[in-house]
JSON list of C-alpha atoms in Angstrom, two decimals:
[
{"chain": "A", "resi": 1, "resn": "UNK", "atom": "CA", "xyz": [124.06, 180.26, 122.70]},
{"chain": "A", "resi": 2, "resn": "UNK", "atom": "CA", "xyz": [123.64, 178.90, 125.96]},
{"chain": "A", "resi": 3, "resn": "UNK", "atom": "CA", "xyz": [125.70, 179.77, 128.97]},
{"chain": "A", "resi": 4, "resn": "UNK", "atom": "CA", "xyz": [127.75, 176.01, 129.19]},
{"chain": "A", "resi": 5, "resn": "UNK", "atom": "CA", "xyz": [128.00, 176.69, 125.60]},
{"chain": "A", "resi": 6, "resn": "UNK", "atom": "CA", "xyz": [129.79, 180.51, 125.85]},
{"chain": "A", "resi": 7, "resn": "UNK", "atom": "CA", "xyz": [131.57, 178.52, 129.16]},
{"chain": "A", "resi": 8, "resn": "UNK", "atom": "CA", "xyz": [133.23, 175.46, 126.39]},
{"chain": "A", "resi": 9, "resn": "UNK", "atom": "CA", "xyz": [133.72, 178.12, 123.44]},
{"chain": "A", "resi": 10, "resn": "UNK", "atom": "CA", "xyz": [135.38, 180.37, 126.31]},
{"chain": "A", "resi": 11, "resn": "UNK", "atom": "CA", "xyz": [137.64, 177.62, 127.09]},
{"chain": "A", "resi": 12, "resn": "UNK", "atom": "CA", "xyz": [138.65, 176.53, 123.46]},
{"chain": "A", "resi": 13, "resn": "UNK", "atom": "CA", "xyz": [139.68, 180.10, 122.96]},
{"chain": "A", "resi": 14, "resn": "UNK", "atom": "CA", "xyz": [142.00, 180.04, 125.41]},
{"chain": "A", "resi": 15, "resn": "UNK", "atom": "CA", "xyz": [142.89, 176.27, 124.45]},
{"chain": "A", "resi": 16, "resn": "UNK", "atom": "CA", "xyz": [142.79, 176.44, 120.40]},
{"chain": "A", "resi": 17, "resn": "UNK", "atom": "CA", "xyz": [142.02, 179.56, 119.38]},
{"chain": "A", "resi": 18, "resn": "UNK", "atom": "CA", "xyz": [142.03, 178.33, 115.95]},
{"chain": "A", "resi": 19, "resn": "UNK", "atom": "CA", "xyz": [139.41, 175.83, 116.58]},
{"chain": "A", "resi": 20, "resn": "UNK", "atom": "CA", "xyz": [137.31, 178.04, 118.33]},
{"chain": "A", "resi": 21, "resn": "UNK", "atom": "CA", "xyz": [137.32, 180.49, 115.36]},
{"chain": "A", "resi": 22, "resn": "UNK", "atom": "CA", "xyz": [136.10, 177.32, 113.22]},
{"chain": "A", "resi": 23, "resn": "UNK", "atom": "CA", "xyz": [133.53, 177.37, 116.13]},
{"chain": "A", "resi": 24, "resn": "UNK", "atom": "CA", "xyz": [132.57, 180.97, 115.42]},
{"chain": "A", "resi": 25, "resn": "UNK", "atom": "CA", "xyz": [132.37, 181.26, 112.29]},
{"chain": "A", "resi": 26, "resn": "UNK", "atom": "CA", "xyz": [130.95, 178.12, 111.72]},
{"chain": "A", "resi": 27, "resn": "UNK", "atom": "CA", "xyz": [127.52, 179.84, 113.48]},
{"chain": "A", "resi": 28, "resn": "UNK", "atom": "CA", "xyz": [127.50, 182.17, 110.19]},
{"chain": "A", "resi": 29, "resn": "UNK", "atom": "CA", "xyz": [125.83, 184.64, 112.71]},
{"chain": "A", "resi": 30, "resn": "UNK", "atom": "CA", "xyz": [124.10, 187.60, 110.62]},
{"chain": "A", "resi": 31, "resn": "UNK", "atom": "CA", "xyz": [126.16, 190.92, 110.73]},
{"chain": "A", "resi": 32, "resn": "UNK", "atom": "CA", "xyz": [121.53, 192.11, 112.11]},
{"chain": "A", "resi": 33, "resn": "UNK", "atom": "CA", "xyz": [122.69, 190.23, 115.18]},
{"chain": "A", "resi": 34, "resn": "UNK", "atom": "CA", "xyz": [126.26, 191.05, 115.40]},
{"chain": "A", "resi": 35, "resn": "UNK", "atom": "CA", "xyz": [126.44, 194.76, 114.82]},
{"chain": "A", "resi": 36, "resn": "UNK", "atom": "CA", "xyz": [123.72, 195.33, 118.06]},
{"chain": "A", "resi": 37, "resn": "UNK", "atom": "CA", "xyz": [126.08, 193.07, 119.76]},
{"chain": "A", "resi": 38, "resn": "UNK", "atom": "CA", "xyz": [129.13, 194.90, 119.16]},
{"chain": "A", "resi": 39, "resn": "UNK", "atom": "CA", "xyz": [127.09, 198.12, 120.13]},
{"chain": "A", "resi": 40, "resn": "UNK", "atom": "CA", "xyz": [125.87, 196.78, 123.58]},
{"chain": "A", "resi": 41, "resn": "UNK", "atom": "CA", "xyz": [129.62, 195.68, 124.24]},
{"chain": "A", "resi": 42, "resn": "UNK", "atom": "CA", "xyz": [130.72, 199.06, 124.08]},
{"chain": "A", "resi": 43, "resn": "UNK", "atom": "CA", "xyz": [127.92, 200.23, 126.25]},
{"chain": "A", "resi": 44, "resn": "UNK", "atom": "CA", "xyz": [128.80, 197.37, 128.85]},
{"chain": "A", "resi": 45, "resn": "UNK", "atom": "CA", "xyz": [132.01, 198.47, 128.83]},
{"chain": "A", "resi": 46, "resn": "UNK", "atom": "CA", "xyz": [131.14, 202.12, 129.47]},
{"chain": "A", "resi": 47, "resn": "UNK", "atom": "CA", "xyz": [129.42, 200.81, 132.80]},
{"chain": "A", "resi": 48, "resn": "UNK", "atom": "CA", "xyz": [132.38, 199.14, 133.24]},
{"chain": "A", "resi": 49, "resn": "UNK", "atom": "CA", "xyz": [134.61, 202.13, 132.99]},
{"chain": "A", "resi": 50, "resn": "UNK", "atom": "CA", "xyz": [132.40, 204.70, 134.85]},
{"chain": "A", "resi": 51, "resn": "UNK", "atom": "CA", "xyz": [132.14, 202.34, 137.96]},
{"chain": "A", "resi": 52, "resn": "UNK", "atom": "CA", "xyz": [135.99, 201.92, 137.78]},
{"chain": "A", "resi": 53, "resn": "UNK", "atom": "CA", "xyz": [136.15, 206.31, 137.40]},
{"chain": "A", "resi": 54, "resn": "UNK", "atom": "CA", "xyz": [133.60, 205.74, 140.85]},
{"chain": "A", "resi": 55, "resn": "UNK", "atom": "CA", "xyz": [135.06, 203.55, 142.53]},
{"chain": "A", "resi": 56, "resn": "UNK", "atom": "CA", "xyz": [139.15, 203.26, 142.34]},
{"chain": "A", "resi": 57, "resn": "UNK", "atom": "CA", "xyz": [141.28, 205.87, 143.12]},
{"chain": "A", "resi": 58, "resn": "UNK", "atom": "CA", "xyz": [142.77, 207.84, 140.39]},
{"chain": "A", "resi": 59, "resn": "UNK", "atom": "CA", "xyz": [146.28, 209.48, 140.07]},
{"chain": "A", "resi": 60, "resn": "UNK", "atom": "CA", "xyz": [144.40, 212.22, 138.46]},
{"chain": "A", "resi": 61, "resn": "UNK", "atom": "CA", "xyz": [141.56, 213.29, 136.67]},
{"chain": "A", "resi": 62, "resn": "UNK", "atom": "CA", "xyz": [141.54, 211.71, 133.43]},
{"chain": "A", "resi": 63, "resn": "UNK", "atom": "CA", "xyz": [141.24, 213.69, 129.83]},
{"chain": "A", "resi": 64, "resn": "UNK", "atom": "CA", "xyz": [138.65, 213.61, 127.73]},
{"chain": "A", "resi": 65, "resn": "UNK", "atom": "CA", "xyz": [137.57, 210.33, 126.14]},
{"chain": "A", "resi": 66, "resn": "UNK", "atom": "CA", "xyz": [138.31, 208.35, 129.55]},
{"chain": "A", "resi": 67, "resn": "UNK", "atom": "CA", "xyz": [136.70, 210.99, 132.08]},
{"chain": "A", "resi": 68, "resn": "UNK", "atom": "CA", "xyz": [133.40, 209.87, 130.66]},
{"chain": "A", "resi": 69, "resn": "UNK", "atom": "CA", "xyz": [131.64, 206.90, 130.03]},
{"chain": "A", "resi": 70, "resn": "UNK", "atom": "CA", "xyz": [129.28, 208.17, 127.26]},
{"chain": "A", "resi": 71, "resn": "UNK", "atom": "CA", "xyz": [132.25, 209.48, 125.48]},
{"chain": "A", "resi": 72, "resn": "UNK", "atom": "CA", "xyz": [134.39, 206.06, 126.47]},
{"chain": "A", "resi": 73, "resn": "UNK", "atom": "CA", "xyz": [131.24, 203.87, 124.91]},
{"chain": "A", "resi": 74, "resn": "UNK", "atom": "CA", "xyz": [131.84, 205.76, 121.68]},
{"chain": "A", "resi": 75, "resn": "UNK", "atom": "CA", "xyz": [135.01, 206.07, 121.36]},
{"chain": "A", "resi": 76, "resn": "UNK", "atom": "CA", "xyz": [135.06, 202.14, 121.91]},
{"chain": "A", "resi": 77, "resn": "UNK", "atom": "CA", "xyz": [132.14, 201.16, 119.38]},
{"chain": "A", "resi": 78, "resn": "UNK", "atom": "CA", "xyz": [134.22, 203.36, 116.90]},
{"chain": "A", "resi": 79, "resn": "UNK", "atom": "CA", "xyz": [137.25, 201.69, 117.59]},
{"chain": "A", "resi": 80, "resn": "UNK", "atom": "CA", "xyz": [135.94, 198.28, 117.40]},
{"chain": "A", "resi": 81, "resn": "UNK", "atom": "CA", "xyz": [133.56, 199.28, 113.84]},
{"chain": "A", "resi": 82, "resn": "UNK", "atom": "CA", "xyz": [136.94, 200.60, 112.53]},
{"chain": "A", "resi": 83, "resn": "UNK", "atom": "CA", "xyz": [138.71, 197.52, 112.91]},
{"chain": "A", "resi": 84, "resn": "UNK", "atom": "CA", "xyz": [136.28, 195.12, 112.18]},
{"chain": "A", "resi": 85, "resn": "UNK", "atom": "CA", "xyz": [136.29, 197.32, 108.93]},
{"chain": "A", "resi": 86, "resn": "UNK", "atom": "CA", "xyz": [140.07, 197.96, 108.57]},
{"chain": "A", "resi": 87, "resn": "UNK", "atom": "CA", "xyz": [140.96, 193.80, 109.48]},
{"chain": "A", "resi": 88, "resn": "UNK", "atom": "CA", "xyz": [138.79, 192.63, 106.90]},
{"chain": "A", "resi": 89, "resn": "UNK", "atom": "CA", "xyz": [140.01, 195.01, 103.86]},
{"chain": "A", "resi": 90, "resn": "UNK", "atom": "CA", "xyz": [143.32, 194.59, 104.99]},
{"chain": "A", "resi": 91, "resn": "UNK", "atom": "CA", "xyz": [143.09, 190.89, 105.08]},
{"chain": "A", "resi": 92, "resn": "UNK", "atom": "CA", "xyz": [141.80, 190.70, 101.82]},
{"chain": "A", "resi": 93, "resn": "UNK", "atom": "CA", "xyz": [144.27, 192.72, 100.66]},
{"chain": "A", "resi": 94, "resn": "UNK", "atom": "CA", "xyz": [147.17, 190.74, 101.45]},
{"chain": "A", "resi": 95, "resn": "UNK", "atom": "CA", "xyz": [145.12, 187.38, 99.74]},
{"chain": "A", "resi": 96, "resn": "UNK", "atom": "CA", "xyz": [142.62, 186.42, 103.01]},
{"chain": "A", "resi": 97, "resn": "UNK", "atom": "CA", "xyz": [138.98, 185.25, 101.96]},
{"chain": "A", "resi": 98, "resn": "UNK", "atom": "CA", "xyz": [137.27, 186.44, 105.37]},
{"chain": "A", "resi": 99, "resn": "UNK", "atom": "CA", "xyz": [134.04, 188.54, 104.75]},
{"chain": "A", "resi": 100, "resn": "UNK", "atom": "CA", "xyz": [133.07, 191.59, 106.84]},
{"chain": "A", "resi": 101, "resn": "UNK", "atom": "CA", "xyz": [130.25, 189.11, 109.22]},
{"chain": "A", "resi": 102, "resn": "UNK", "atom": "CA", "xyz": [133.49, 186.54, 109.56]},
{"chain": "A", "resi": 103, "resn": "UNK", "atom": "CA", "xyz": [135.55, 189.19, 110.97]},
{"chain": "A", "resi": 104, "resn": "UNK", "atom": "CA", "xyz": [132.85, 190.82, 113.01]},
{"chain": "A", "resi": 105, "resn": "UNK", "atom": "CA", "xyz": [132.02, 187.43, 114.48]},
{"chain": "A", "resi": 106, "resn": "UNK", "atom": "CA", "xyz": [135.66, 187.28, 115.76]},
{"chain": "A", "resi": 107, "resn": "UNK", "atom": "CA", "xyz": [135.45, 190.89, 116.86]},
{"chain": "A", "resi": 108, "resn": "UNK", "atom": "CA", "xyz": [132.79, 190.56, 119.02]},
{"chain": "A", "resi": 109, "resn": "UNK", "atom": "CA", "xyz": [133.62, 187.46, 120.82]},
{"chain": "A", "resi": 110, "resn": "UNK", "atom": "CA", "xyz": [136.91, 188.60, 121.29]},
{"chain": "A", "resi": 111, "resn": "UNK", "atom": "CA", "xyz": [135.64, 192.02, 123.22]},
{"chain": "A", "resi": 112, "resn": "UNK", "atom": "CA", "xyz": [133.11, 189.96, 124.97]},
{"chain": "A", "resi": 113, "resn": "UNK", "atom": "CA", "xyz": [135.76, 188.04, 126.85]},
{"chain": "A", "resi": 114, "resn": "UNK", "atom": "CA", "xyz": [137.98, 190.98, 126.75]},
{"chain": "A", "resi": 115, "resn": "UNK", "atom": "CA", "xyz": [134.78, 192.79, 128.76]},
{"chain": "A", "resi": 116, "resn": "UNK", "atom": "CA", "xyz": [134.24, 189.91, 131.04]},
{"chain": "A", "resi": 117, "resn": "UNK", "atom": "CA", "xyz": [138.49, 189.48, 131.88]},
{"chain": "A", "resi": 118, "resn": "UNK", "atom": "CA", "xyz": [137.83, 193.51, 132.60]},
{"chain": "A", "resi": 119, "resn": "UNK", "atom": "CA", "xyz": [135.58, 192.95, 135.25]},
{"chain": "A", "resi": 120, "resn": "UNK", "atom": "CA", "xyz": [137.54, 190.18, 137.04]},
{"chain": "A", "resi": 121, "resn": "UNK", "atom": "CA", "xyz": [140.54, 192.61, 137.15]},
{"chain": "A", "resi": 122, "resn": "UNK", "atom": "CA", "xyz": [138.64, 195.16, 138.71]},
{"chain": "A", "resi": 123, "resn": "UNK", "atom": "CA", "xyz": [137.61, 193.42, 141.08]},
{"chain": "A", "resi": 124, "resn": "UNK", "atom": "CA", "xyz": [141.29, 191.98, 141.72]},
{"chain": "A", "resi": 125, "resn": "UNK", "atom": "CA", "xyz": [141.93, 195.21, 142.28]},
{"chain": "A", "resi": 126, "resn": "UNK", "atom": "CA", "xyz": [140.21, 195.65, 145.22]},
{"chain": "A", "resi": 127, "resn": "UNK", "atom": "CA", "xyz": [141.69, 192.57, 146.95]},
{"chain": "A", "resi": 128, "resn": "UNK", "atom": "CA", "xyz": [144.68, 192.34, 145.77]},
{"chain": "A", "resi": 129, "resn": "UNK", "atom": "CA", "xyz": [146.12, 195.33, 143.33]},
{"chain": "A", "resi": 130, "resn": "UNK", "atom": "CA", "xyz": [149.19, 193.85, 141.95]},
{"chain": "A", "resi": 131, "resn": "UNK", "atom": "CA", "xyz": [147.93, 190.89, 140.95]},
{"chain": "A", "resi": 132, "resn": "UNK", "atom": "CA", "xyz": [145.28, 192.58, 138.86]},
{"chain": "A", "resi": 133, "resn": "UNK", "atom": "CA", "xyz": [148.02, 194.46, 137.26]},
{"chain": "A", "resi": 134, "resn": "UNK", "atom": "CA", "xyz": [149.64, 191.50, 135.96]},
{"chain": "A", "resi": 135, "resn": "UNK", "atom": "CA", "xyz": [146.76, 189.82, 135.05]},
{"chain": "A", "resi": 136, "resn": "UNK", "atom": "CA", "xyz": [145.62, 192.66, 132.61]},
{"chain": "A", "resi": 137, "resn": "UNK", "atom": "CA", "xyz": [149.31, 192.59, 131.04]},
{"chain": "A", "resi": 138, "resn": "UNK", "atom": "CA", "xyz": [149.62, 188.86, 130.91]},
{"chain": "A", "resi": 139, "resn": "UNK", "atom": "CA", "xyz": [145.40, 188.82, 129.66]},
{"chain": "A", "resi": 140, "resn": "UNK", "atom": "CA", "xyz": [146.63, 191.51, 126.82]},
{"chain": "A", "resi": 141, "resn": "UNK", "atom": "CA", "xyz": [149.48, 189.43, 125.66]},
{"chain": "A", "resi": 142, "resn": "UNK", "atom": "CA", "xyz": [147.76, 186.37, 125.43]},
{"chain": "A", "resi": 143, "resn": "UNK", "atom": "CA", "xyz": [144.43, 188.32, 123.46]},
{"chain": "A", "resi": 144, "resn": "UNK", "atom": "CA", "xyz": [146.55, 189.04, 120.89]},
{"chain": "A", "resi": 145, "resn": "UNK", "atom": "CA", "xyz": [147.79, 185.56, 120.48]},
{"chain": "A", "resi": 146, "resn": "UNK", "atom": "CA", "xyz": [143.96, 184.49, 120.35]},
{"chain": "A", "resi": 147, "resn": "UNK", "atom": "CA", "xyz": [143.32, 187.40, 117.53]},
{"chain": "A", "resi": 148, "resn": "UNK", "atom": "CA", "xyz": [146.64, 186.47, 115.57]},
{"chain": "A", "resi": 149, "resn": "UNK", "atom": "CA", "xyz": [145.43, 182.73, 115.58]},
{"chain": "A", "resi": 150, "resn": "UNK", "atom": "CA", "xyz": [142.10, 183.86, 114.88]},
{"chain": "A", "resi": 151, "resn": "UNK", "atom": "CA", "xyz": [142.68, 186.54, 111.88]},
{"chain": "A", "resi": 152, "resn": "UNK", "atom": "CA", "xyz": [145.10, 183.76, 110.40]},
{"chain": "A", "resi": 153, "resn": "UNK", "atom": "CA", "xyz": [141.97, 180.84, 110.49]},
{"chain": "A", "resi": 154, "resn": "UNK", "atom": "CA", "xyz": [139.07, 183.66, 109.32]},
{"chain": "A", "resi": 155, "resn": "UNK", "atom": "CA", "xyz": [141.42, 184.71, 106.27]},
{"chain": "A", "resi": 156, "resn": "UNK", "atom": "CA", "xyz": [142.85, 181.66, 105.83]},
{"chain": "A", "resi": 157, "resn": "UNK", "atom": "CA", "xyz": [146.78, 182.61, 105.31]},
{"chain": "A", "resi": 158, "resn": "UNK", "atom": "CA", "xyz": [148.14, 179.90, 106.66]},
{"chain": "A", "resi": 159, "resn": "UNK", "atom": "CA", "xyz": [151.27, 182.56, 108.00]},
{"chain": "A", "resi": 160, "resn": "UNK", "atom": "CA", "xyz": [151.22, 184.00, 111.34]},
{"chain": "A", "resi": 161, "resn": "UNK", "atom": "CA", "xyz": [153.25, 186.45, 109.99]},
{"chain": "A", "resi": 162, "resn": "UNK", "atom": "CA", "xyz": [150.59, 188.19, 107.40]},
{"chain": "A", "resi": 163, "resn": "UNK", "atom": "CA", "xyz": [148.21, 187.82, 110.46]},
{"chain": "A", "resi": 164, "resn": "UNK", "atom": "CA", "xyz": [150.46, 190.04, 112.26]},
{"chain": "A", "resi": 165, "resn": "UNK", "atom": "CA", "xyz": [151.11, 192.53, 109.54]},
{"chain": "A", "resi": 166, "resn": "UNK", "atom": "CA", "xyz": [147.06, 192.44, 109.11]},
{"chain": "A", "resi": 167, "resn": "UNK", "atom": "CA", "xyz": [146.90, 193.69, 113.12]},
{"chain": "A", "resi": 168, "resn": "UNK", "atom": "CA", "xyz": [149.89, 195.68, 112.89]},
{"chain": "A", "resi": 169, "resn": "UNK", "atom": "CA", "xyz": [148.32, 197.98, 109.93]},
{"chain": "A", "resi": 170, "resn": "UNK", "atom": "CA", "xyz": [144.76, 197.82, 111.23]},
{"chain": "A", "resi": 171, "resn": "UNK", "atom": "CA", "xyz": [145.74, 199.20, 114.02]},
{"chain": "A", "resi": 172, "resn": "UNK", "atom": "CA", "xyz": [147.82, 201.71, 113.05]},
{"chain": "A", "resi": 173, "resn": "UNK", "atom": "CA", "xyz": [144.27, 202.57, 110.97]},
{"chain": "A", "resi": 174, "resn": "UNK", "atom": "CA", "xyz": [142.22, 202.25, 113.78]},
{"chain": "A", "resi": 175, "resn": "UNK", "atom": "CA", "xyz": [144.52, 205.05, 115.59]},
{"chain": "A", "resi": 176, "resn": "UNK", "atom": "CA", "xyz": [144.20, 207.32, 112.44]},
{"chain": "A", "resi": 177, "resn": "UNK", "atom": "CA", "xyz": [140.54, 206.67, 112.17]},
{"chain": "A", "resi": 178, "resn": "UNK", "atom": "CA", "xyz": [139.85, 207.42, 116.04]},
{"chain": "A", "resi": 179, "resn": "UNK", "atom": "CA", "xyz": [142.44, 210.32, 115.85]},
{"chain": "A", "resi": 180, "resn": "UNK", "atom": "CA", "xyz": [140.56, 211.96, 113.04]},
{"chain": "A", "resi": 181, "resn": "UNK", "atom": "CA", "xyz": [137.38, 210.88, 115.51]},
{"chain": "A", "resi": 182, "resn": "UNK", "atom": "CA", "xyz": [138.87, 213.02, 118.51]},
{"chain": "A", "resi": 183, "resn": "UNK", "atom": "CA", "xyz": [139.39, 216.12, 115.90]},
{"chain": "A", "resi": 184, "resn": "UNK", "atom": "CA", "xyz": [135.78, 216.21, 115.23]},
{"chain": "A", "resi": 185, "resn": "UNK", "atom": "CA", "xyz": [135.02, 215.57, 118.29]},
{"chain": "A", "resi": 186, "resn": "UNK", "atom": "CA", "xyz": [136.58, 218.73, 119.18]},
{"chain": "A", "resi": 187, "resn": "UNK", "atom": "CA", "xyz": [136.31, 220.85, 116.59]},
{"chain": "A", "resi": 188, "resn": "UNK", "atom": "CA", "xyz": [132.34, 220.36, 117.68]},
{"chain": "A", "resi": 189, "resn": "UNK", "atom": "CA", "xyz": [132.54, 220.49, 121.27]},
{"chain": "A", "resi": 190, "resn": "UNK", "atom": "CA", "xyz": [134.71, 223.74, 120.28]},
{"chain": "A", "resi": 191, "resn": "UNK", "atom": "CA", "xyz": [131.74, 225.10, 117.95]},
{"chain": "A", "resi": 192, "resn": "UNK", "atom": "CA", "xyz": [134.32, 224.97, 115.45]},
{"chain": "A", "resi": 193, "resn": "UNK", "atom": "CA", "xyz": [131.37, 222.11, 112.93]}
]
């Protein structure tokens, strides 16, 4: 994919997210390409989130998981293999036909522009600090319209409503999963494996 090309699909997400889901999973990318994909997001976005820890000031020091980037990356990349999981058992569940590379597709275009919005509000924050605010609220709201419309075209429900309950109960797995994730996490930092 060239860059005018991620520039136009980048655009139809934001203009028909349904017809930029056609788009993406029309490219029947191979879950070889898409998994190391998914993996360097999560690093990106740990580089992200340590120069953010460097470089903006911070009520206070932040626990665990979010005072480092290392831990941050995987927390992420276990988040994001959880759901990817989670949204395409669900889905399938409740009637969807979406396979796991479908979903991962999705996944991983979706955090890609969730990555590059991330960078553009931190550097909003530096000029001007409530405007970045708002964008990251009104940029959250509008990502989960784009993965509502594009859970609802991968499965192929035809309901925005299943789509929803699909999000609604992978998430609420993803927090389990990642919950059960920060238990082992430190029962073995603890000495406790």
């Amino acid at each position: 994919m060239t860059l005018p090309d991620a520039q136009a699909l980048t655009a139809q997400t934001l203009r028909d997210p349904r017809g930029a889901a056609r788009t993406l999973l029309a490219l029947r990318l191979n879950t070889s390409v898409l998994w190391p994909a998914l993996a360097l997001i999560a690093v990106l976005n740990a580089v992200l989130h340590g120069f953010t820890l460097l470089t903006l000031p911070s009520p206070q020091m932040l626990p665990g998981v979010l005072g480092s980037p290392l831990l941050f990356a995987l927390f992420l990349a276990g988040g994001m293999v959880i759901s990817t999981f989670l949204l395409t058992w669900i889905g399938q569940a409740l009637g969807g036909k979406a396979q796991l590379d479908e979903i991962l597709v999705l996944v991983v275009w979706v955090q890609m522009l969730r990555l590059a919005l991330q960078a553009v509000v931190v550097l909003l924050y530096f000029v001007l600090p409530g405007l970045a605010d708002l964008a990251a609220i009104v940029a959250g709201i509008f990502g989960l319209w784009i993965m509502i419309n594009f859970m609802d075209e991968a499965q192929g429900f035809g309901s925005i409503g299943k789509s929803i309950l699909v999000l609604v109960l992978a998430t609420l797995g993803v927090g389990f999963g990642l919950s059960v994730f920060l238990l082992l996490l430190g029962a073995t930092a603890m000495g406790l494996s």
